[in-house]
Amino acid sequence: MEQGNETLVREFIFLGFSSLAGLQRLLFIAFLPLYLFTLGTNAIIIATIVLDRALHTPMYFFLAVLSCSETCYTFVIVPKMLVDLLAQKKTISFLGCAIQMFTFLFLGCSHSFLLAAMGYDRYVAICNPLRYTELMGHRVCVGLVAAACACGFTIAQIITSMVFHLPFHSSSQLHHYFCDIAPVLKVASHHSGLSQLVIFMIGVFVLVIPLLLILVSYIHIISAILKIPSSTGRYKAFSTCASHLIVVTVHYGCASFIYLRPKSSYSSSQDTLISVSYTILTPLFNPMIYSLRNKEFKSALRRVMGQTSHPFN
């Protein structure tokens, strides 16, 4: 298919690990067990929360949704990356690239708003403990997750439509290992400053608004914790928020570095390195941060394992 004297791009070629051609098999051997471990730990978390009634609380409901979201997020990117590490031709179709971008944006944006909902949950639990069950009922929790998904879907639809309505006539080489916004925009034949500004402002909205909501929640949380008379009570209250704070810091730190920089500071090698951290390492550590170091969860896991090993007792 041609327009003028230029051929329209039908597929994109990934060059994300091209500078490490001699190490790609070694990277495959390193990344595959990490990915399988991530899938396994998230599956254990979801199954334990579903099977153990003691974990049928708002905090663990959000954690199960978060684990499910991260499993889907890695599934969109990592299997294709693993295949490409062993393949000679690392390509993706134009439509496949658009679908990949839409899906990871939908899941990533929903993740940001979900973290804000989890911050609100911690705020209610610490600042309004007597009304916690009333304020964080099942319908409210489902509504917050649905709102997060609706925001993610809308934003992903807008950005993906804006990017893939641009003309792609020249290069089809993406200096990345998946269809992220900046690498795809870079190979577009031309795009207006307005479209780039709109995409940047949407990125600000997705990252800054949830982060501000989280900060407001934690200002109230810290104020409430400081009023607790005993140091043991303060430590116990803060420990319920520590995991959420760590995950928020990692998520917003990586995402802000990638999406809230001016175009002049774009570096494909830096972006590839940071992207590996939030597509492989962050989903690997989040389950351990949130659940496997949590005494209540570990007790529930032992109960579930006991029930499954002795189902007729």
Tab-separated table of N, CA and C in Angstrom, residues 46-201:
chain	number	residue	atom	x	y	z
A	46	ILE	N	-3.956	-14.466	44.486
A	46	ILE	CA	-5.370	-14.403	44.092
A	46	ILE	C	-6.135	-15.603	44.650
A	47	ALA	N	-5.557	-16.793	44.520
A	47	ALA	CA	-6.233	-18.005	44.996
A	47	ALA	C	-6.417	-17.978	46.510
A	48	THR	N	-5.400	-17.533	47.238
A	48	THR	CA	-5.482	-17.484	48.702
A	48	THR	C	-6.559	-16.504	49.152
A	49	ILE	N	-6.602	-15.341	48.519
A	49	ILE	CA	-7.601	-14.334	48.890
A	49	ILE	C	-9.017	-14.831	48.578
A	50	VAL	N	-9.173	-15.515	47.461
A	50	VAL	CA	-10.497	-16.035	47.088
A	50	VAL	C	-10.931	-17.158	48.028
A	51	LEU	N	-10.009	-18.048	48.400
A	51	LEU	CA	-10.359	-19.251	49.147
A	51	LEU	C	-10.455	-19.049	50.658
A	52	ASP	N	-9.742	-18.051	51.201
A	52	ASP	CA	-9.748	-17.855	52.656
A	52	ASP	C	-10.690	-16.708	53.032
A	53	ARG	N	-11.726	-17.017	53.780
A	53	ARG	CA	-12.741	-16.014	54.123
A	53	ARG	C	-12.182	-14.901	55.014
A	54	ALA	N	-11.133	-15.196	55.755
A	54	ALA	CA	-10.550	-14.177	56.628
A	54	ALA	C	-9.957	-13.013	55.828
A	55	LEU	N	-9.655	-13.263	54.572
A	55	LEU	CA	-9.079	-12.221	53.712
A	55	LEU	C	-10.134	-11.532	52.842
A	56	HIS	N	-11.401	-11.803	53.111
A	56	HIS	CA	-12.462	-11.142	52.345
A	56	HIS	C	-12.744	-9.765	52.940
A	57	THR	N	-11.717	-8.912	52.840
A	57	THR	CA	-11.789	-7.536	53.338
A	57	THR	C	-11.439	-6.602	52.189
A	58	PRO	N	-11.784	-5.307	52.303
A	58	PRO	CA	-11.480	-4.376	51.203
A	58	PRO	C	-10.007	-4.348	50.819
A	59	MET	N	-9.091	-4.359	51.806
A	59	MET	CA	-7.666	-4.275	51.496
A	59	MET	C	-7.224	-5.438	50.613
A	60	TYR	N	-7.661	-6.642	50.948
A	60	TYR	CA	-7.253	-7.810	50.174
A	60	TYR	C	-8.041	-7.930	48.872
A	61	PHE	N	-9.237	-7.379	48.825
A	61	PHE	CA	-9.973	-7.308	47.565
A	61	PHE	C	-9.187	-6.471	46.559
A	62	PHE	N	-8.713	-5.298	46.997
A	62	PHE	CA	-7.911	-4.448	46.112
A	62	PHE	C	-6.603	-5.132	45.741
A	63	LEU	N	-6.014	-5.861	46.690
A	63	LEU	CA	-4.758	-6.561	46.410
A	63	LEU	C	-4.960	-7.642	45.353
A	64	ALA	N	-6.081	-8.365	45.427
A	64	ALA	CA	-6.373	-9.387	44.416
A	64	ALA	C	-6.536	-8.753	43.036
A	65	VAL	N	-7.228	-7.613	42.981
A	65	VAL	CA	-7.403	-6.906	41.706
A	65	VAL	C	-6.048	-6.423	41.190
A	66	LEU	N	-5.213	-5.896	42.089
A	66	LEU	CA	-3.875	-5.428	41.711
A	66	LEU	C	-3.044	-6.572	41.149
A	67	SER	N	-3.081	-7.729	41.803
A	67	SER	CA	-2.321	-8.892	41.334
A	67	SER	C	-2.822	-9.351	39.972
A	68	CYS	N	-4.130	-9.354	39.788
A	68	CYS	CA	-4.712	-9.730	38.500
A	68	CYS	C	-4.288	-8.743	37.408
A	69	SER	N	-4.313	-7.448	37.743
A	69	SER	CA	-3.919	-6.406	36.798
A	69	SER	C	-2.457	-6.552	36.391
A	70	GLU	N	-1.588	-6.820	37.365
A	70	GLU	CA	-0.159	-6.955	37.056
A	70	GLU	C	0.113	-8.208	36.235
A	71	THR	N	-0.626	-9.280	36.506
A	71	THR	CA	-0.471	-10.498	35.708
A	71	THR	C	-0.824	-10.218	34.246
A	72	CYS	N	-1.940	-9.534	34.027
A	72	CYS	CA	-2.355	-9.182	32.660
A	72	CYS	C	-1.366	-8.225	32.016
A	73	TYR	N	-0.859	-7.270	32.797
A	73	TYR	CA	0.083	-6.276	32.274
A	73	TYR	C	1.351	-6.943	31.750
A	74	THR	N	1.913	-7.856	32.549
A	74	THR	CA	3.124	-8.542	32.098
A	74	THR	C	2.830	-9.462	30.916
A	75	PHE	N	1.620	-10.052	30.889
A	75	PHE	CA	1.251	-10.963	29.807
A	75	PHE	C	1.183	-10.235	28.467
A	76	VAL	N	0.874	-8.944	28.495
A	76	VAL	CA	0.786	-8.150	27.267
A	76	VAL	C	2.165	-7.919	26.656
A	77	ILE	N	3.194	-7.831	27.494
A	77	ILE	CA	4.518	-7.408	27.037
A	77	ILE	C	5.563	-8.525	27.077
A	78	VAL	N	5.668	-9.231	28.205
A	78	VAL	CA	6.810	-10.115	28.439
A	78	VAL	C	6.850	-11.333	27.511
A	79	PRO	N	5.752	-12.083	27.274
A	79	PRO	CA	5.861	-13.243	26.368
A	79	PRO	C	6.391	-12.879	24.979
A	80	LYS	N	5.909	-11.769	24.418
A	80	LYS	CA	6.399	-11.323	23.112
A	80	LYS	C	7.883	-10.970	23.190
A	81	MET	N	8.287	-10.320	24.279
A	81	MET	CA	9.695	-9.970	24.457
A	81	MET	C	10.563	-11.218	24.538
A	82	LEU	N	10.099	-12.247	25.262
A	82	LEU	CA	10.858	-13.493	25.399
A	82	LEU	C	11.009	-14.192	24.054
A	83	VAL	N	9.930	-14.224	23.276
A	83	VAL	CA	9.996	-14.834	21.938
A	83	VAL	C	10.995	-14.080	21.068
A	84	ASP	N	10.958	-12.751	21.127
A	84	ASP	CA	11.846	-11.931	20.295
A	84	ASP	C	13.312	-12.094	20.676
A	85	LEU	N	13.590	-12.393	21.952
A	85	LEU	CA	14.978	-12.599	22.369
A	85	LEU	C	15.609	-13.799	21.665
A	86	LEU	N	14.785	-14.764	21.241
A	86	LEU	CA	15.285	-15.947	20.539
A	86	LEU	C	15.077	-15.873	19.033
A	87	ALA	N	14.320	-14.876	18.564
A	87	ALA	CA	13.965	-14.797	17.144
A	87	ALA	C	14.960	-13.948	16.368
A	88	GLN	N	15.123	-14.287	15.095
A	88	GLN	CA	15.963	-13.478	14.217
A	88	GLN	C	15.225	-12.216	13.792
A	89	LYS	N	13.933	-12.377	13.478
A	89	LYS	CA	13.118	-11.256	13.026
A	89	LYS	C	12.178	-10.840	14.153
A	90	LYS	N	12.409	-9.661	14.719
A	90	LYS	CA	11.647	-9.192	15.875
A	90	LYS	C	10.628	-8.154	15.406
A	91	THR	N	9.495	-8.622	14.927
A	91	THR	CA	8.514	-7.710	14.335
A	91	THR	C	7.160	-7.842	15.026
A	92	ILE	N	6.337	-6.821	14.804
A	92	ILE	CA	4.943	-6.840	15.249
A	92	ILE	C	4.130	-6.091	14.198
A	93	SER	N	2.950	-6.579	13.901
A	93	SER	CA	2.123	-5.924	12.883
A	93	SER	C	1.650	-4.557	13.375
A	94	PHE	N	1.221	-3.723	12.435
A	94	PHE	CA	0.729	-2.385	12.773
A	94	PHE	C	-0.456	-2.485	13.733
A	95	LEU	N	-1.411	-3.381	13.418
A	95	LEU	CA	-2.569	-3.571	14.287
A	95	LEU	C	-2.158	-4.170	15.635
A	96	GLY	N	-1.234	-5.135	15.596
A	96	GLY	CA	-0.759	-5.745	16.837
A	96	GLY	C	-0.094	-4.733	17.751
A	97	CYS	N	0.645	-3.795	17.160
A	97	CYS	CA	1.298	-2.743	17.931
A	97	CYS	C	0.259	-1.842	18.589
A	98	ALA	N	-0.793	-1.490	17.838
A	98	ALA	CA	-1.857	-0.646	18.385
A	98	ALA	C	-2.577	-1.351	19.535
A	99	ILE	N	-2.851	-2.654	19.359
A	99	ILE	CA	-3.530	-3.410	20.414
A	99	ILE	C	-2.659	-3.506	21.656
A	100	GLN	N	-1.351	-3.743	21.445
A	100	GLN	CA	-0.438	-3.830	22.588
A	100	GLN	C	-0.380	-2.505	23.341
A	101	MET	N	-0.277	-1.389	22.607
A	101	MET	CA	-0.224	-0.086	23.257
A	101	MET	C	-1.512	0.189	24.035
A	102	PHE	N	-2.658	-0.056	23.401
A	102	PHE	CA	-3.933	0.187	24.078
A	102	PHE	C	-4.036	-0.631	25.362
A	103	THR	N	-3.669	-1.915	25.285
A	103	THR	CA	-3.851	-2.808	26.428
A	103	THR	C	-2.940	-2.431	27.585
A	104	PHE	N	-1.653	-2.147	27.284
A	104	PHE	CA	-0.768	-1.822	28.401
A	104	PHE	C	-1.089	-0.435	28.974
A	105	LEU	N	-1.567	0.495	28.129
A	105	LEU	CA	-1.994	1.794	28.661
A	105	LEU	C	-3.238	1.646	29.529
A	106	PHE	N	-4.183	0.835	29.078
A	106	PHE	CA	-5.400	0.581	29.864
A	106	PHE	C	-5.051	0.012	31.235
A	107	LEU	N	-4.188	-1.004	31.250
A	107	LEU	CA	-3.813	-1.642	32.516
A	107	LEU	C	-2.937	-0.730	33.365
A	108	GLY	N	-2.002	-0.013	32.735
A	108	GLY	CA	-1.112	0.873	33.487
A	108	GLY	C	-1.845	2.054	34.092
A	109	CYS	N	-2.753	2.680	33.324
A	109	CYS	CA	-3.531	3.811	33.849
A	109	CYS	C	-4.490	3.347	34.946
A	110	SER	N	-5.130	2.193	34.729
A	110	SER	CA	-6.008	1.647	35.758
A	110	SER	C	-5.231	1.374	37.041
A	111	HIS	N	-3.993	0.910	36.873
A	111	HIS	CA	-3.116	0.638	38.019
A	111	HIS	C	-2.902	1.902	38.850
A	112	SER	N	-2.670	3.032	38.177
A	112	SER	CA	-2.455	4.298	38.889
A	112	SER	C	-3.671	4.683	39.722
A	113	PHE	N	-4.848	4.589	39.124
A	113	PHE	CA	-6.070	4.949	39.849
A	113	PHE	C	-6.410	3.918	40.927
A	114	LEU	N	-6.036	2.664	40.690
A	114	LEU	CA	-6.262	1.629	41.696
A	114	LEU	C	-5.403	1.882	42.929
A	115	LEU	N	-4.167	2.328	42.719
A	115	LEU	CA	-3.307	2.669	43.857
A	115	LEU	C	-3.904	3.825	44.663
A	116	ALA	N	-4.554	4.771	43.968
A	116	ALA	CA	-5.236	5.860	44.676
A	116	ALA	C	-6.399	5.321	45.497
A	117	ALA	N	-7.151	4.365	44.949
A	117	ALA	CA	-8.251	3.746	45.693
A	117	ALA	C	-7.735	3.004	46.918
A	118	MET	N	-6.594	2.353	46.780
A	118	MET	CA	-5.998	1.642	47.913
A	118	MET	C	-5.525	2.624	48.981
A	119	GLY	N	-5.050	3.798	48.555
A	119	GLY	CA	-4.690	4.837	49.511
A	119	GLY	C	-5.901	5.322	50.282
A	120	TYR	N	-7.023	5.471	49.593
A	120	TYR	CA	-8.272	5.865	50.256
A	120	TYR	C	-8.717	4.798	51.251
A	121	ASP	N	-8.553	3.546	50.879
A	121	ASP	CA	-8.899	2.438	51.784
A	121	ASP	C	-8.087	2.516	53.070
A	122	ARG	N	-6.786	2.793	52.949
A	122	ARG	CA	-5.926	2.913	54.146
A	122	ARG	C	-6.340	4.134	54.976
A	123	TYR	N	-6.728	5.213	54.309
A	123	TYR	CA	-7.190	6.418	55.010
A	123	TYR	C	-8.425	6.110	55.862
A	124	VAL	N	-9.404	5.431	55.258
A	124	VAL	CA	-10.628	5.108	55.998
A	124	VAL	C	-10.324	4.161	57.152
A	125	ALA	N	-9.450	3.155	56.909
A	125	ALA	CA	-9.135	2.156	57.935
A	125	ALA	C	-8.477	2.786	59.162
A	126	ILE	N	-7.645	3.804	58.951
A	126	ILE	CA	-6.902	4.401	60.069
A	126	ILE	C	-7.611	5.617	60.647
A	127	CYS	N	-8.211	6.421	59.800
A	127	CYS	CA	-8.831	7.665	60.280
A	127	CYS	C	-10.294	7.482	60.699
A	128	ASN	N	-10.972	6.472	60.144
A	128	ASN	CA	-12.377	6.212	60.510
A	128	ASN	C	-12.591	4.717	60.763
A	129	PRO	N	-11.861	4.135	61.702
A	129	PRO	CA	-11.928	2.678	61.891
A	129	PRO	C	-13.311	2.174	62.277
A	130	LEU	N	-14.074	2.972	63.030
A	130	LEU	CA	-15.397	2.516	63.467
A	130	LEU	C	-16.403	2.473	62.324
A	131	ARG	N	-16.170	3.262	61.285
A	131	ARG	CA	-17.079	3.288	60.125
A	131	ARG	C	-16.477	2.594	58.908
A	132	TYR	N	-15.379	1.874	59.120
A	132	TYR	CA	-14.656	1.259	58.001
A	132	TYR	C	-15.545	0.310	57.200
A	133	THR	N	-16.244	-0.585	57.900
A	133	THR	CA	-17.106	-1.555	57.223
A	133	THR	C	-18.223	-0.861	56.450
A	134	GLU	N	-18.750	0.217	57.014
A	134	GLU	CA	-19.833	0.953	56.360
A	134	GLU	C	-19.333	1.718	55.129
A	135	LEU	N	-18.198	2.415	55.304
A	135	LEU	CA	-17.681	3.263	54.224
A	135	LEU	C	-17.034	2.465	53.096
A	136	MET	N	-16.487	1.295	53.434
A	136	MET	CA	-15.791	0.486	52.424
A	136	MET	C	-16.542	-0.832	52.195
A	137	GLY	N	-17.844	-0.741	51.981
A	137	GLY	CA	-18.639	-1.921	51.658
A	137	GLY	C	-18.273	-2.489	50.297
A	138	HIS	N	-18.805	-3.671	50.003
A	138	HIS	CA	-18.452	-4.354	48.762
A	138	HIS	C	-18.818	-3.521	47.529
A	139	ARG	N	-19.974	-2.871	47.565
A	139	ARG	CA	-20.398	-2.065	46.415
A	139	ARG	C	-19.462	-0.878	46.196
A	140	VAL	N	-18.990	-0.278	47.283
A	140	VAL	CA	-18.057	0.839	47.160
A	140	VAL	C	-16.745	0.363	46.542
A	141	CYS	N	-16.228	-0.772	47.022
A	141	CYS	CA	-14.967	-1.305	46.499
A	141	CYS	C	-15.079	-1.634	45.013
A	142	VAL	N	-16.155	-2.293	44.639
A	142	VAL	CA	-16.375	-2.626	43.225
A	142	VAL	C	-16.512	-1.350	42.395
A	143	GLY	N	-17.200	-0.358	42.948
A	143	GLY	CA	-17.357	0.915	42.255
A	143	GLY	C	-16.026	1.622	42.023
A	144	LEU	N	-15.134	1.592	43.020
A	144	LEU	CA	-13.815	2.211	42.886
A	144	LEU	C	-12.984	1.501	41.819
A	145	VAL	N	-13.034	0.177	41.806
A	145	VAL	CA	-12.297	-0.578	40.782
A	145	VAL	C	-12.880	-0.297	39.394
A	146	ALA	N	-14.211	-0.263	39.294
A	146	ALA	CA	-14.851	0.026	38.011
A	146	ALA	C	-14.486	1.428	37.517
A	147	ALA	N	-14.436	2.396	38.439
A	147	ALA	CA	-14.054	3.761	38.059
A	147	ALA	C	-12.609	3.806	37.575
A	148	ALA	N	-11.719	3.079	38.265
A	148	ALA	CA	-10.314	3.028	37.852
A	148	ALA	C	-10.186	2.428	36.455
A	149	CYS	N	-10.936	1.346	36.200
A	149	CYS	CA	-10.892	0.701	34.882
A	149	CYS	C	-11.487	1.600	33.799
A	150	ALA	N	-12.562	2.306	34.133
A	150	ALA	CA	-13.190	3.213	33.157
A	150	ALA	C	-12.242	4.341	32.777
A	151	CYS	N	-11.548	4.907	33.776
A	151	CYS	CA	-10.552	5.958	33.488
A	151	CYS	C	-9.428	5.407	32.627
A	152	GLY	N	-8.935	4.212	32.978
A	152	GLY	CA	-7.861	3.600	32.204
A	152	GLY	C	-8.273	3.329	30.773
A	153	PHE	N	-9.491	2.810	30.591
A	153	PHE	CA	-9.985	2.496	29.244
A	153	PHE	C	-10.109	3.767	28.404
A	154	THR	N	-10.681	4.821	28.982
A	154	THR	CA	-10.894	6.076	28.245
A	154	THR	C	-9.575	6.703	27.828
A	155	ILE	N	-8.627	6.749	28.758
A	155	ILE	CA	-7.331	7.363	28.469
A	155	ILE	C	-6.567	6.548	27.431
A	156	ALA	N	-6.585	5.226	27.569
A	156	ALA	CA	-5.904	4.365	26.601
A	156	ALA	C	-6.501	4.534	25.201
A	157	GLN	N	-7.827	4.648	25.132
A	157	GLN	CA	-8.512	4.827	23.845
A	157	GLN	C	-8.100	6.142	23.189
A	158	ILE	N	-8.044	7.211	23.964
A	158	ILE	CA	-7.695	8.530	23.420
A	158	ILE	C	-6.254	8.542	22.908
A	159	ILE	N	-5.322	8.076	23.738
A	159	ILE	CA	-3.905	8.136	23.364
A	159	ILE	C	-3.619	7.229	22.175
A	160	THR	N	-4.132	5.997	22.213
A	160	THR	CA	-3.867	5.056	21.110
A	160	THR	C	-4.443	5.590	19.796
A	161	SER	N	-5.627	6.149	19.842
A	161	SER	CA	-6.229	6.719	18.635
A	161	SER	C	-5.393	7.871	18.094
A	162	MET	N	-4.927	8.746	18.978
A	162	MET	CA	-4.117	9.884	18.542
A	162	MET	C	-2.806	9.432	17.912
A	163	VAL	N	-2.166	8.439	18.520
A	163	VAL	CA	-0.862	7.985	18.022
A	163	VAL	C	-1.006	7.282	16.675
A	164	PHE	N	-1.967	6.366	16.559
A	164	PHE	CA	-2.036	5.537	15.355
A	164	PHE	C	-2.856	6.159	14.229
A	165	HIS	N	-3.363	7.373	14.447
A	165	HIS	CA	-3.940	8.137	13.332
A	165	HIS	C	-2.875	8.985	12.635
A	166	LEU	N	-1.658	8.984	13.195
A	166	LEU	CA	-0.549	9.697	12.561
A	166	LEU	C	-0.055	8.892	11.357
A	167	PRO	N	0.529	9.549	10.359
A	167	PRO	CA	1.070	8.811	9.210
A	167	PRO	C	2.415	8.172	9.546
A	168	PHE	N	2.599	6.926	9.154
A	168	PHE	CA	3.870	6.218	9.336
A	168	PHE	C	4.349	5.800	7.944
A	169	HIS	N	5.267	6.594	7.377
A	169	HIS	CA	5.740	6.329	6.020
A	169	HIS	C	7.225	5.984	5.970
A	170	SER	N	7.977	6.453	6.936
A	170	SER	CA	9.438	6.354	6.824
A	170	SER	C	9.967	5.124	7.541
A	171	SER	N	10.531	5.307	8.710
A	171	SER	CA	11.156	4.193	9.417
A	171	SER	C	10.111	3.339	10.130
A	172	SER	N	10.374	2.040	10.198
A	172	SER	CA	9.512	1.127	10.957
A	172	SER	C	10.273	0.518	12.130
A	173	GLN	N	11.430	1.077	12.450
A	173	GLN	CA	12.277	0.531	13.503
A	173	GLN	C	12.001	1.226	14.831
A	174	LEU	N	11.537	0.449	15.813
A	174	LEU	CA	11.288	0.975	17.152
A	174	LEU	C	12.466	0.638	18.053
A	175	HIS	N	13.055	1.649	18.658
A	175	HIS	CA	14.175	1.417	19.566
A	175	HIS	C	13.638	1.088	20.963
A	176	HIS	N	12.932	-0.012	21.007
A	176	HIS	CA	12.327	-0.483	22.249
A	176	HIS	C	11.970	-1.952	22.045
A	177	TYR	N	11.448	-2.613	23.103
A	177	TYR	CA	11.059	-4.011	22.947
A	177	TYR	C	9.541	-4.195	23.018
A	178	PHE	N	8.800	-3.086	23.119
A	178	PHE	CA	7.346	-3.142	22.965
A	178	PHE	C	6.867	-1.779	22.482
A	179	CYS	N	5.579	-1.684	22.145
A	179	CYS	CA	5.041	-0.475	21.516
A	179	CYS	C	4.674	0.568	22.562
A	180	ASP	N	5.667	1.230	23.106
A	180	ASP	CA	5.447	2.324	24.042
A	180	ASP	C	5.196	3.608	23.256
A	181	ILE	N	4.697	4.631	23.948
A	181	ILE	CA	4.273	5.856	23.256
A	181	ILE	C	5.438	6.570	22.576
A	182	ALA	N	6.489	6.872	23.332
A	182	ALA	CA	7.594	7.675	22.797
A	182	ALA	C	8.282	7.018	21.601
A	183	PRO	N	8.645	5.735	21.640
A	183	PRO	CA	9.290	5.124	20.472
A	183	PRO	C	8.405	5.123	19.223
A	184	VAL	N	7.097	4.912	19.408
A	184	VAL	CA	6.194	4.901	18.242
A	184	VAL	C	6.040	6.311	17.674
A	185	LEU	N	5.901	7.307	18.544
A	185	LEU	CA	5.824	8.693	18.075
A	185	LEU	C	7.086	9.097	17.315
A	186	LYS	N	8.216	8.568	17.752
A	186	LYS	CA	9.489	8.946	17.146
A	186	LYS	C	9.590	8.507	15.688
A	187	VAL	N	8.908	7.402	15.309
A	187	VAL	CA	8.999	6.921	13.929
A	187	VAL	C	7.830	7.399	13.067
A	188	ALA	N	6.906	8.165	13.645
A	188	ALA	CA	5.840	8.754	12.841
A	188	ALA	C	6.445	9.763	11.875
A	189	SER	N	5.893	9.840	10.667
A	189	SER	CA	6.448	10.734	9.646
A	189	SER	C	6.411	12.187	10.105
A	190	HIS	N	5.322	12.592	10.700
A	190	HIS	CA	5.234	13.932	11.288
A	190	HIS	C	4.078	13.932	12.269
A	191	HIS	N	4.215	14.689	13.317
A	191	HIS	CA	3.115	14.835	14.272
A	191	HIS	C	3.184	16.241	14.848
A	192	SER	N	2.033	16.806	15.075
A	192	SER	CA	1.962	18.196	15.518
A	192	SER	C	2.375	18.319	16.973
A	193	GLY	N	2.834	19.523	17.306
A	193	GLY	CA	3.152	19.798	18.703
A	193	GLY	C	1.919	19.698	19.576
A	194	LEU	N	0.746	19.965	18.983
A	194	LEU	CA	-0.499	19.900	19.755
A	194	LEU	C	-0.785	18.476	20.219
A	195	SER	N	-0.635	17.498	19.301
A	195	SER	CA	-0.901	16.109	19.678
A	195	SER	C	0.062	15.639	20.762
A	196	GLN	N	1.332	16.047	20.638
A	196	GLN	CA	2.316	15.672	21.659
A	196	GLN	C	1.975	16.326	22.993
A	197	LEU	N	1.515	17.585	22.959
A	197	LEU	CA	1.146	18.288	24.189
A	197	LEU	C	-0.063	17.639	24.843
A	198	VAL	N	-1.042	17.251	24.026
A	198	VAL	CA	-2.245	16.599	24.576
A	198	VAL	C	-1.877	15.287	25.258
A	199	ILE	N	-1.024	14.485	24.601
A	199	ILE	CA	-0.593	13.209	25.179
A	199	ILE	C	0.173	13.440	26.481
A	200	PHE	N	1.025	14.475	26.497
A	200	PHE	CA	1.783	14.801	27.711
A	200	PHE	C	0.837	15.214	28.836
A	201	MET	N	-0.155	16.037	28.515
A	201	MET	CA	-1.097	16.495	29.543
A	201	MET	C	-1.941	15.349	30.086
